[in-house]
PDB file of C-alpha atoms and ligand atoms in Angstrom:
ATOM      1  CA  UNK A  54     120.896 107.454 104.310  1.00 83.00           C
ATOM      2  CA  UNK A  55     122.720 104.211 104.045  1.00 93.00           C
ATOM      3  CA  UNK A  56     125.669 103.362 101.744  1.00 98.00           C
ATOM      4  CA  UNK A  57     124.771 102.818  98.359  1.00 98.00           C
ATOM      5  CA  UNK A  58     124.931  99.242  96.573  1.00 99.00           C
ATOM      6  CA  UNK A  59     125.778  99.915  92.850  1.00 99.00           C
ATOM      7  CA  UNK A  60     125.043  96.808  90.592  1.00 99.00           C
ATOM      8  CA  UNK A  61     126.871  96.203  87.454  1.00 99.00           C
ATOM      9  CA  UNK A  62     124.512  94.071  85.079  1.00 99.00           C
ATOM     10  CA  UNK A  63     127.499  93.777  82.837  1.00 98.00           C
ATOM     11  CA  UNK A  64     125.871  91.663  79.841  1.00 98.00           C
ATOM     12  CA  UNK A  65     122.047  91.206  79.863  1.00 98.00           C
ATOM     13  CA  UNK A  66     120.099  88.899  77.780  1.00 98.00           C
ATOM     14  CA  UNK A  67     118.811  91.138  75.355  1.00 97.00           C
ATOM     15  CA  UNK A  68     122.084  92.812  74.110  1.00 97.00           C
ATOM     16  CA  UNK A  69     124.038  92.295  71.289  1.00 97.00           C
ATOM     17  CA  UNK A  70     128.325  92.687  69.911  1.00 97.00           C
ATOM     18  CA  UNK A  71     126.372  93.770  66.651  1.00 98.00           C
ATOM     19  CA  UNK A  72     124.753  97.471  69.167  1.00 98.00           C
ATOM     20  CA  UNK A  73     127.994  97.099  71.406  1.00 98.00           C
ATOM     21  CA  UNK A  74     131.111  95.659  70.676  1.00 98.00           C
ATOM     22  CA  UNK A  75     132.542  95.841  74.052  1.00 98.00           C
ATOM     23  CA  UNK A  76     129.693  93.382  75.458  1.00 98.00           C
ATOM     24  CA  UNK A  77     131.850  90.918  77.723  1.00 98.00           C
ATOM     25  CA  UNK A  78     131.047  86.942  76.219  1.00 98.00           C
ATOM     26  CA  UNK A  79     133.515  84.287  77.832  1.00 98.00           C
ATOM     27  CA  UNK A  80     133.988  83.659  80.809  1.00 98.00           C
ATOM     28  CA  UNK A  81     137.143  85.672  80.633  1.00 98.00           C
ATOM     29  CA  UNK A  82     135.800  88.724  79.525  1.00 98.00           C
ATOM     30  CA  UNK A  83     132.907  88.555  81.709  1.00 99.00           C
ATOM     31  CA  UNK A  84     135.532  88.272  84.652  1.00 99.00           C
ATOM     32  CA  UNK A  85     137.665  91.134  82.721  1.00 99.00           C
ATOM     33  CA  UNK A  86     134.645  93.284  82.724  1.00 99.00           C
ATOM     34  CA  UNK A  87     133.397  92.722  86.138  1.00 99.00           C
ATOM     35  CA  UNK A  88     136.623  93.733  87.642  1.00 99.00           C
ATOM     36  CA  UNK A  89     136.609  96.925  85.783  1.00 99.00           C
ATOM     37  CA  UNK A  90     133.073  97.481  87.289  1.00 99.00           C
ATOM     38  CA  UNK A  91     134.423  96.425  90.279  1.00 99.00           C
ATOM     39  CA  UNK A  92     137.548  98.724  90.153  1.00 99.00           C
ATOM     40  CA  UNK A  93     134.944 101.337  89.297  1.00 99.00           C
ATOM     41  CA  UNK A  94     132.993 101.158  93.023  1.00 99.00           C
ATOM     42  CA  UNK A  95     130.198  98.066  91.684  1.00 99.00           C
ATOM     43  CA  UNK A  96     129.650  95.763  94.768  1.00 99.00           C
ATOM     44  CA  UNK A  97     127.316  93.442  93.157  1.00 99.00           C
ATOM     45  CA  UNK A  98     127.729  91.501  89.310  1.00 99.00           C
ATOM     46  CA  UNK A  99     123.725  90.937  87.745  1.00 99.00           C
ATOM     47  CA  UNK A 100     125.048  88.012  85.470  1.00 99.00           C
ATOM     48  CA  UNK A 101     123.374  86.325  82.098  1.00 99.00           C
ATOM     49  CA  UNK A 102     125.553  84.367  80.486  1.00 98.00           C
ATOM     50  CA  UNK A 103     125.899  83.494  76.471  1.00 98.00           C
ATOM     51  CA  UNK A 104     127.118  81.019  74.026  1.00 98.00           C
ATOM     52  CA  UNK A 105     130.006  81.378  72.062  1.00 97.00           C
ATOM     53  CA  UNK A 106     127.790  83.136  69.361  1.00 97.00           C
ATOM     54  CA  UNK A 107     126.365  85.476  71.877  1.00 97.00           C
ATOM     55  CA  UNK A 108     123.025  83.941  72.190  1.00 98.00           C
ATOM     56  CA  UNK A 109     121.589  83.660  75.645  1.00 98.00           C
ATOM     57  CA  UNK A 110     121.420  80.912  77.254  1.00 98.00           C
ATOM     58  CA  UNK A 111     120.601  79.154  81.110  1.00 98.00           C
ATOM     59  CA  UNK A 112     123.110  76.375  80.946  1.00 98.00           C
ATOM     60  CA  UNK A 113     124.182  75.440  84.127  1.00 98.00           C
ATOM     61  CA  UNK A 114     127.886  75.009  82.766  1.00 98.00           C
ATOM     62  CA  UNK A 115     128.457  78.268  81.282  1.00 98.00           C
ATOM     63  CA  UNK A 116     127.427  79.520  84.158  1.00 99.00           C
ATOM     64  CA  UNK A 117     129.409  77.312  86.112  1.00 98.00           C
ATOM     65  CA  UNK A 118     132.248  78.289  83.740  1.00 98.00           C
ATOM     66  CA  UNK A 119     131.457  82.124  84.661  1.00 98.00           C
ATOM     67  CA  UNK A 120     130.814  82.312  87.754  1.00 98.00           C
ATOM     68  CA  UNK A 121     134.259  80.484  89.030  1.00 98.00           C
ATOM     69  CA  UNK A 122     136.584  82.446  87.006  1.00 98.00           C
ATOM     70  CA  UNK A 123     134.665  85.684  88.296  1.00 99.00           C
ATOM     71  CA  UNK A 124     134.847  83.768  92.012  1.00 98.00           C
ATOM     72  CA  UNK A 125     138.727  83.366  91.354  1.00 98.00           C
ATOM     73  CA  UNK A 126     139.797  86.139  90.100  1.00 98.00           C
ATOM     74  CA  UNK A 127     137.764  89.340  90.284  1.00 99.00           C
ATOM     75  CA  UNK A 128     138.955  91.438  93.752  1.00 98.00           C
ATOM     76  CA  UNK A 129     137.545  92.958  96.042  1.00 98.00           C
ATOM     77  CA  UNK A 130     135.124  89.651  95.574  1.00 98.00           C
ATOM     78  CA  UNK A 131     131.492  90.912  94.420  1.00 99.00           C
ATOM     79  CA  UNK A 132     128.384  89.657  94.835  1.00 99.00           C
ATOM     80  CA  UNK A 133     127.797  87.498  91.820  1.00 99.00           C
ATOM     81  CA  UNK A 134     123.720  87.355  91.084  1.00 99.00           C
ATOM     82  CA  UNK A 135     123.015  85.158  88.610  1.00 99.00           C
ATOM     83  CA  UNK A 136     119.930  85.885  86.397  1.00 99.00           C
ATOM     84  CA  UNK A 137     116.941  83.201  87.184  1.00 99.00           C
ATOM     85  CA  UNK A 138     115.035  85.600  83.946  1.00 98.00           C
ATOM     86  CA  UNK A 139     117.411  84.363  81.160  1.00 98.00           C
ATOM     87  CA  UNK A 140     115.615  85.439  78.029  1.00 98.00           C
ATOM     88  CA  UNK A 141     111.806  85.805  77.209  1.00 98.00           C
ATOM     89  CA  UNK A 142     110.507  82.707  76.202  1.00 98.00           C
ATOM     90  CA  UNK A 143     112.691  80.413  78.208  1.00 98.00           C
ATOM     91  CA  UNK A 144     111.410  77.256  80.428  1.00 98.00           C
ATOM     92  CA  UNK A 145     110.780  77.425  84.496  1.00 98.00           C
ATOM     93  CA  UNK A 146     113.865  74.712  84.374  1.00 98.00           C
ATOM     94  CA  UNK A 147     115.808  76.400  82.128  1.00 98.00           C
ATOM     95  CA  UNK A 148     115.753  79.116  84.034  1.00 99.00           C
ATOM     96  CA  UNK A 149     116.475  77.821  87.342  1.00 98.00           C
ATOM     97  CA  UNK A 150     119.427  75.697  86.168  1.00 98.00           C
ATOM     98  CA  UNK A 151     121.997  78.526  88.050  1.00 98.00           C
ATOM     99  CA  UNK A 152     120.218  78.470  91.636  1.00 98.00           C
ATOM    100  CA  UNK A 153     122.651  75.038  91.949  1.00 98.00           C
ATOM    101  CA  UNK A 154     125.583  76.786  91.827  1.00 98.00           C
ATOM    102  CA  UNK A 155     124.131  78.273  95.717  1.00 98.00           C
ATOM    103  CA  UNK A 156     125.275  82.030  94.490  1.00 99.00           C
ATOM    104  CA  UNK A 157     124.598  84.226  97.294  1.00 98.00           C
ATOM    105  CA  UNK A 158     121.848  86.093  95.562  1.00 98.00           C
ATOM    106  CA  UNK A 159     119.949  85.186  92.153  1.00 99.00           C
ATOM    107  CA  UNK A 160     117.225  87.763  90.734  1.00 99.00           C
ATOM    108  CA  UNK A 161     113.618  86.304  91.409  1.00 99.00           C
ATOM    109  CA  UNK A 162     111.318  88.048  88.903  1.00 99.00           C
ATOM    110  CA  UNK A 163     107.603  88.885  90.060  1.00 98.00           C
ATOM    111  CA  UNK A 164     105.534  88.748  87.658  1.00 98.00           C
ATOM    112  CA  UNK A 165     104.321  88.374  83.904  1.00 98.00           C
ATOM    113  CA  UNK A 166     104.463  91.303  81.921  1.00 98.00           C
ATOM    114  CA  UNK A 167     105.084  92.893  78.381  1.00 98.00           C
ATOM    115  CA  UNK A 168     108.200  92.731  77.420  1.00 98.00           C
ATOM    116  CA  UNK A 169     108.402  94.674  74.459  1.00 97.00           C
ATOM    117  CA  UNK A 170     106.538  92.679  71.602  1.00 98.00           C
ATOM    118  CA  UNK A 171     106.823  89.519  73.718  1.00 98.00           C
ATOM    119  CA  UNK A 172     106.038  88.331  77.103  1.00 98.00           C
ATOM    120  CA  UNK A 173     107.648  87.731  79.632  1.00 98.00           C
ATOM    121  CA  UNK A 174     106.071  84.872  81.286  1.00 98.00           C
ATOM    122  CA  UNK A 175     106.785  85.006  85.689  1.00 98.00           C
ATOM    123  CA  UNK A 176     103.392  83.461  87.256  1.00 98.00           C
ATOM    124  CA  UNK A 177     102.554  82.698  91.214  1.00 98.00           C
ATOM    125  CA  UNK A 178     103.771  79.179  90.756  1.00 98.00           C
ATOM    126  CA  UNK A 179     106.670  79.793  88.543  1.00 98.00           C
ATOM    127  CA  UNK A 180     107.126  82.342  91.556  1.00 99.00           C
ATOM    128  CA  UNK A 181     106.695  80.299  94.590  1.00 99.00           C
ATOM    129  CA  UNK A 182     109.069  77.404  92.724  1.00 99.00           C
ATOM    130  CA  UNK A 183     111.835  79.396  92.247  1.00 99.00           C
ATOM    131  CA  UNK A 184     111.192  81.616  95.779  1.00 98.00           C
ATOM    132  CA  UNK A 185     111.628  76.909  97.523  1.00 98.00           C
ATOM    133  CA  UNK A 186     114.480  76.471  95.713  1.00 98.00           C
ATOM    134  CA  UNK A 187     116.341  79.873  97.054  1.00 98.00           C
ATOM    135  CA  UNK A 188     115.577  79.544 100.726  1.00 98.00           C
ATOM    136  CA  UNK A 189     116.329  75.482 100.633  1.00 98.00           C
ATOM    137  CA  UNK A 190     119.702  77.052  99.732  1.00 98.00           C
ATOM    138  CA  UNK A 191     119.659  80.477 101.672  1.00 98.00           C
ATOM    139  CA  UNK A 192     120.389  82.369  98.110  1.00 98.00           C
ATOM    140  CA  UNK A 193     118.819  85.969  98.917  1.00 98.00           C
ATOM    141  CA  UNK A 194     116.705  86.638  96.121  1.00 98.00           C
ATOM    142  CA  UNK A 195     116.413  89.968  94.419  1.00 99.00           C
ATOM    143  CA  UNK A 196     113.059  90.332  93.870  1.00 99.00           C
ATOM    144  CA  UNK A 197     112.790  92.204  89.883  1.00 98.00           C
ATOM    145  CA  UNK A 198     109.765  94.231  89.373  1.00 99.00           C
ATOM    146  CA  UNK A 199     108.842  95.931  85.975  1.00 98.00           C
ATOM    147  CA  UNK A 200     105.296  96.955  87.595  1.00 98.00           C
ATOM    148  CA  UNK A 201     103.580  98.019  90.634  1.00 98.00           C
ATOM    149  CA  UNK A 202     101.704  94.727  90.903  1.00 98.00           C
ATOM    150  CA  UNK A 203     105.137  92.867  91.248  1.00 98.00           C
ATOM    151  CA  UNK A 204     105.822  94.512  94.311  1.00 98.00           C
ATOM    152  CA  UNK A 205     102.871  92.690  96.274  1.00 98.00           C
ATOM    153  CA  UNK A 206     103.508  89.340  94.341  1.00 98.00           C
ATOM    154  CA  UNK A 207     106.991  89.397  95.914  1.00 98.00           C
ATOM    155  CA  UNK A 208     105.599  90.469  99.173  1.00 98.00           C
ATOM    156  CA  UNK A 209     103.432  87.053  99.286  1.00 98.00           C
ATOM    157  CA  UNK A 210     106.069  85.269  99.162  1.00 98.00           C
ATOM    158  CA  UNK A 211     107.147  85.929 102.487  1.00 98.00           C
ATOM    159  CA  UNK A 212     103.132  86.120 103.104  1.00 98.00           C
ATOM    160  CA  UNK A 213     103.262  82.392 102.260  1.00 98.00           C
ATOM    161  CA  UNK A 214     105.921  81.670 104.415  1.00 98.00           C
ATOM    162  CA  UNK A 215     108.286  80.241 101.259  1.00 98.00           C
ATOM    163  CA  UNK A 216     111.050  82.307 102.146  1.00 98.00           C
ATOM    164  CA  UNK A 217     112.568  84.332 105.327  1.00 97.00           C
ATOM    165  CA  UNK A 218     115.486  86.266 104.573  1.00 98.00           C
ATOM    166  CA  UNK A 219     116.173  89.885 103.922  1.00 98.00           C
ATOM    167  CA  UNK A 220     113.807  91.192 101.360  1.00 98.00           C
ATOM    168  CA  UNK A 221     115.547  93.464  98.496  1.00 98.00           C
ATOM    169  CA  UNK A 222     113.588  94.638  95.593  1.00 99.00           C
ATOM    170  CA  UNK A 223     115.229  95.919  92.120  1.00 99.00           C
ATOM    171  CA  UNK A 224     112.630  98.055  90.014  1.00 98.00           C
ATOM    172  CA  UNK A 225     113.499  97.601  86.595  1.00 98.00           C
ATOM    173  CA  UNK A 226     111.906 100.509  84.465  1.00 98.00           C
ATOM    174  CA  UNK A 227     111.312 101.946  81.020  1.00 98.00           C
ATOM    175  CA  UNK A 228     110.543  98.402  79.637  1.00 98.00           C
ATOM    176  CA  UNK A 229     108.204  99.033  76.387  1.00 97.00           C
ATOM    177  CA  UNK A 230     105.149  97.369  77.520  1.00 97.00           C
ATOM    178  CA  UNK A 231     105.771  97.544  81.377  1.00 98.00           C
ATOM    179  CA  UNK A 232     105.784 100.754  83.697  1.00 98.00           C
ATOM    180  CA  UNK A 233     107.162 104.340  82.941  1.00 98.00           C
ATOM    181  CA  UNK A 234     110.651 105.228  84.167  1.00 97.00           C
ATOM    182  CA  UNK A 235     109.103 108.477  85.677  1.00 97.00           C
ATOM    183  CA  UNK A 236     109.387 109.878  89.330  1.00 97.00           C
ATOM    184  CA  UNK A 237     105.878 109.490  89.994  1.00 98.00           C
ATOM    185  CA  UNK A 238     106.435 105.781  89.132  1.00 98.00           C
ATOM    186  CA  UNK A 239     109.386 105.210  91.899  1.00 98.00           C
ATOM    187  CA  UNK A 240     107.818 107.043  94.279  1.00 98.00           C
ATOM    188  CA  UNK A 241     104.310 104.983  94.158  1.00 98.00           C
ATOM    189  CA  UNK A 242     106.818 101.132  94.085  1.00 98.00           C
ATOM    190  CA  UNK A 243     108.799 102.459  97.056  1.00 98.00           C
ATOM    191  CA  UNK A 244     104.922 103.530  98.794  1.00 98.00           C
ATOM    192  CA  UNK A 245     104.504  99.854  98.477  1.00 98.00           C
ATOM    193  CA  UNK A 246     107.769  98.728 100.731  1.00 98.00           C
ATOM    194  CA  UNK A 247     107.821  97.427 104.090  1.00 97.00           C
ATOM    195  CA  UNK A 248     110.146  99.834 106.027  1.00 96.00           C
ATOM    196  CA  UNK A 249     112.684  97.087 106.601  1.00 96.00           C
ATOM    197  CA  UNK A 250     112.750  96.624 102.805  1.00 98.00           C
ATOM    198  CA  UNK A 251     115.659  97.205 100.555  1.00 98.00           C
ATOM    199  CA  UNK A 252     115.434  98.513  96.910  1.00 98.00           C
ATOM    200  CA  UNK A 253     117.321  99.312  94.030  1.00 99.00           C
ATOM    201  CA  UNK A 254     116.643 100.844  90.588  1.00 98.00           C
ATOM    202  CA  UNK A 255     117.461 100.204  87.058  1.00 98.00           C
ATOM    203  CA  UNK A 256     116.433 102.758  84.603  1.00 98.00           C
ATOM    204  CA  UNK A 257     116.110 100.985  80.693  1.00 97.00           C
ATOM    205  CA  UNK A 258     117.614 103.317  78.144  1.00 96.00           C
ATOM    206  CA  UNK A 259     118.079 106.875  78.323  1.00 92.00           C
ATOM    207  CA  UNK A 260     116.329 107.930  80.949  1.00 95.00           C
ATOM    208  CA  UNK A 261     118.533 106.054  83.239  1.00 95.00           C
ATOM    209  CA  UNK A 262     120.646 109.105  84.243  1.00 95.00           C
ATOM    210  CA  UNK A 263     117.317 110.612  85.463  1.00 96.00           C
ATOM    211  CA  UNK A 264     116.802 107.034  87.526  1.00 97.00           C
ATOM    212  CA  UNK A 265     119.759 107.321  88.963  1.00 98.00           C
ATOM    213  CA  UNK A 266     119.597 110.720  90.553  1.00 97.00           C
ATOM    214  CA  UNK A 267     116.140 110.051  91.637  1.00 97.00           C
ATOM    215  CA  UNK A 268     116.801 106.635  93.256  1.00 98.00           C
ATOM    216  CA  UNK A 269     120.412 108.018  94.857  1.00 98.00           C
ATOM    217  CA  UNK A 270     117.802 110.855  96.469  1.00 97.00           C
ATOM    218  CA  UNK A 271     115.403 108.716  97.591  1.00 97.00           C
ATOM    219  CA  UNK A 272     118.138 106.791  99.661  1.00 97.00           C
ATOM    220  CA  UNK A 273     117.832 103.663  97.101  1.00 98.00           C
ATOM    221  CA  UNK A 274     120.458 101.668  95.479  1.00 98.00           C
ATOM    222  CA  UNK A 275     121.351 102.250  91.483  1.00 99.00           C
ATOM    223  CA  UNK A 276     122.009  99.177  88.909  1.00 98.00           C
ATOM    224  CA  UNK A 277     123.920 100.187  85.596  1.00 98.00           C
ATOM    225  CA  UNK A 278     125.309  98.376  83.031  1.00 98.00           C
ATOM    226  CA  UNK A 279     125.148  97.549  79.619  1.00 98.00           C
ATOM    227  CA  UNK A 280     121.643  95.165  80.002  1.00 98.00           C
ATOM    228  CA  UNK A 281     119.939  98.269  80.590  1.00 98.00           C
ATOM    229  CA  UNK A 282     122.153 100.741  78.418  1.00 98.00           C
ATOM    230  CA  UNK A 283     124.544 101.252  76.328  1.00 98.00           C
ATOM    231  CA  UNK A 284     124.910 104.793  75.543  1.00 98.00           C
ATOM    232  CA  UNK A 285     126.847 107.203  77.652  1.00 97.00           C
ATOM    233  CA  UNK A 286     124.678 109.827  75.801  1.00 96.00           C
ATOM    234  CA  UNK A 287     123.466 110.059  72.611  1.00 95.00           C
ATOM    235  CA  UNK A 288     124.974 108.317  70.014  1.00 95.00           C
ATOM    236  CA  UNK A 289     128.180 107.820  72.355  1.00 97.00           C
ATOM    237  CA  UNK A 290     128.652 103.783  72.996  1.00 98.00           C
ATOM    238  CA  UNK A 291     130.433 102.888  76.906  1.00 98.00           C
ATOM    239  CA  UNK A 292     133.150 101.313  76.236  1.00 98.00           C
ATOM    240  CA  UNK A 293     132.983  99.392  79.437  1.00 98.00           C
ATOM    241  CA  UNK A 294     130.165  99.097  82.000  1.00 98.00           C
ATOM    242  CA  UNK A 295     132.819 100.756  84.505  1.00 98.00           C
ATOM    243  CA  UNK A 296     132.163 104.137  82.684  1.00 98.00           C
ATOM    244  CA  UNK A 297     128.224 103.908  84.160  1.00 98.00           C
ATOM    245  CA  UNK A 298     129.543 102.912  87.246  1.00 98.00           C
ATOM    246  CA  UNK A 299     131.587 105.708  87.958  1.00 98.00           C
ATOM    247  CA  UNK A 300     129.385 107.758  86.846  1.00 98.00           C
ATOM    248  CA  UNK A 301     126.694 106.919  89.815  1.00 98.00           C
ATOM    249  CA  UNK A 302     129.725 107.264  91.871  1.00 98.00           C
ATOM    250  CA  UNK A 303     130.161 110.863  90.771  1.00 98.00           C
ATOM    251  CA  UNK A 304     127.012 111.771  90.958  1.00 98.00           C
ATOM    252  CA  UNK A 305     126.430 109.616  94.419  1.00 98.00           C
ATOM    253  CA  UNK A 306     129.324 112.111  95.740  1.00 96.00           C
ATOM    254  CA  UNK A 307     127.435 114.854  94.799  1.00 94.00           C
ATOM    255  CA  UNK A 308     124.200 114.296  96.867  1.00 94.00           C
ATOM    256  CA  UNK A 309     126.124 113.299  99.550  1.00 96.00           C
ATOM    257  CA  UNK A 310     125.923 109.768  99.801  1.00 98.00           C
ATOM    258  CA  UNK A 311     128.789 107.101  99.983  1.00 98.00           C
ATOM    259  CA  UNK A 312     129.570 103.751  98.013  1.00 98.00           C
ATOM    260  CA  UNK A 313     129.168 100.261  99.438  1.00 98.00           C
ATOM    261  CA  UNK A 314     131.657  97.971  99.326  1.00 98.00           C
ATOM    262  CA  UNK A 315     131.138  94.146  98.778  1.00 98.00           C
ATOM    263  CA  UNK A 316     131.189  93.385 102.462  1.00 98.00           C
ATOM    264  CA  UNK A 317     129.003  96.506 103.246  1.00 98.00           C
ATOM    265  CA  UNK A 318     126.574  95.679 100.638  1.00 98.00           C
ATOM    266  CA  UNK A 319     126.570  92.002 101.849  1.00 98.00           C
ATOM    267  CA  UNK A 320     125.545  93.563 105.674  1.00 98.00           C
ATOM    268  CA  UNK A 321     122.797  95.656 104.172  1.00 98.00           C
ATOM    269  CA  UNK A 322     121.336  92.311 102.235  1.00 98.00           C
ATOM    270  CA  UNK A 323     121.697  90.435 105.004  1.00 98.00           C
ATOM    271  CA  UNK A 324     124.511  87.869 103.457  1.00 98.00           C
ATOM    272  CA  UNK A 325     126.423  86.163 105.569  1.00 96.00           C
ATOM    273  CA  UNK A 326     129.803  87.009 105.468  1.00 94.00           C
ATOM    274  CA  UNK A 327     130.595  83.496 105.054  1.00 96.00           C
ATOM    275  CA  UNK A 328     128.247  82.188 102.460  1.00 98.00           C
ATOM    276  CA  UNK A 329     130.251  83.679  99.656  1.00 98.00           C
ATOM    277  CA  UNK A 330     133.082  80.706 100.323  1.00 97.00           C
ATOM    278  CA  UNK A 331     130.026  78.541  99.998  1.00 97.00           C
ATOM    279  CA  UNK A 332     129.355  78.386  96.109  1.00 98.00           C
ATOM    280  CA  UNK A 333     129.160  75.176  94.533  1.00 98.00           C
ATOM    281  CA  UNK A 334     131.752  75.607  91.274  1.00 98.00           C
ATOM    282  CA  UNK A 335     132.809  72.188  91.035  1.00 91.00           C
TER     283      UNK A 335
HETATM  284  N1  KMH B 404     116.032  89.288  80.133  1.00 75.90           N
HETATM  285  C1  KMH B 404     114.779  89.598  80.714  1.00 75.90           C
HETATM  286  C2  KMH B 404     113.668  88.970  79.931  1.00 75.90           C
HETATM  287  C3  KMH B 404     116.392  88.829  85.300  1.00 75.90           C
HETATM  288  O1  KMH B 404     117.585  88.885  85.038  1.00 75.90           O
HETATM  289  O2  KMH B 404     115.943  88.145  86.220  1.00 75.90           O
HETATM  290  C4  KMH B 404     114.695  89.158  82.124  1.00 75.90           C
HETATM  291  C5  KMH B 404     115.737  89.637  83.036  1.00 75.90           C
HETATM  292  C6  KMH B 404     115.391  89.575  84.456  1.00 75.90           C
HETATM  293  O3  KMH B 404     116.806  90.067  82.666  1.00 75.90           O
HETATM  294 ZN1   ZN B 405     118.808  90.406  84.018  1.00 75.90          ZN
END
């Protein structure tokens, strides 16, 4: 089995200092927290960003803001994946403000679906817009699924001919309203994959320990972090997103399997090694 990728999604949308004081907010802590993750064995950063008051926001300049001081300062360098989801609700532009920053990845998200009480609204051309505006600016998109269905809107992309890299899928489940965090879901999303096809899985709340055995045993790659939990166990907060990380690392030892690096994971995405000096921060 290959190297795992562990993603940090170190602040969410969805989150907030009120449930967990340690969530990161400036641009500072977000940097702060990501090298903790990173210290901790995370090779990629899933970033949403926030106002000062901690609501979530798009805005090209607080990204800008984030992503530079994480680009700076945070060592070994990670892949830094901006959000293109934001928060339920938001515009297609809003949304897309971050893809001109040319981060090396960006999430794509692949369809509409519950979202709890709301909706989360990801149609074909919402899809196929966002899908152009990667590959005119070879960002690898990671394609988010929170259903089966998700799996074969992705796949038309590349159906389409819109985009031609490397084709990496994160299943994001255990949303209320979307598909069941259960084995037999996994198992029938990675049934769907191409076998050149990368995936990774996020478990929501606290059946994510359970996720991330199952995805580390299926040869997948595991995304933590405080978007999809914040409970070590119950009733315990994290204090820092580093304390999921090394747990997949502990329990990533134990079946045998070893921890990408940055570089590695940018290899198994097929990033060029390059294209992280590429950003556009200015
Ligand atoms: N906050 C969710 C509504 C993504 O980052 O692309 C969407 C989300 C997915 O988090
Ligand atoms: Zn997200």
């Amino acid at each position: 089995m290959s190297k795992v990728i562990i993603t940090a999604a170190i602040c969410g949308a969805e989150v907030s200092r009120e449930r967990q004081p340690h969530l990161p907010i400036s641009p500072a802590e977000l940097a702060a927290e990501a090298q903790r993750a990173v210290d901790a064995g995370a090779a990629l950063i899933h970033l949403h960003v926030r106002r000062p008051d901690g609501s979530p926001t798009q805005d090209r300049e607080v990204f800008r803001l984030a992503i530079k001081e994480i680009h700076a300062t945070v060592r070994p360098l990670p892949i830094i994946q901006p959000s293109t989801g934001g928060a339920v609700g938001m515009s297609a532009d809003e949304r897309l403000q971050p893809v001109t920053l040319n981060p090396e990845m960006a999430t794509l998200d692949c369809g509409t679906v519950n979202f709890g009480d709301e909706i989360f609204v990801n149609d074909l051309p919402l899809m196929r817009r966002f899908a152009k505006e990667m590959e005119a600016r070879q960002i690898v998109p990671e394609l988010e699924c929170f259903d089966i269905s998700h799996i074969l809107s992705g796949q038309k992309l590349w159906a389409e001919g819109l985009i031609s890299c490397h084709r990496h899928f994160d299943f994001v489940l255990g949303v209320p309203g979307a598909l069941d965090a259960s084995a037999a879901s996994l198992v029938e999303m990675t049934r769907r994959l191409a076998p050149e096809d990368t995936w990774t899985v996020a478990g929501v709340g606290r059946v994510q320990n359970a996720l991330i055995l199952l995805g580390l045993a299926m040869g997948g790659h595991i995304r933590v972090g405080f978007e999809d939990n914040i409970f070590l166990s119950k009733g315990v907060l994290a204090d820092s997103n580093a304390r999921f990380v090394e747990r997949v690392v502990r329990l990533a030892r134990e079946v045998g399997r070893e921890i990408a690096s940055a570089d590695e994971a940018r290899r198994i995405l097929g990033i060029a090694p390059e294209r992280s000096q590429n950003l556009n921060l200015n």
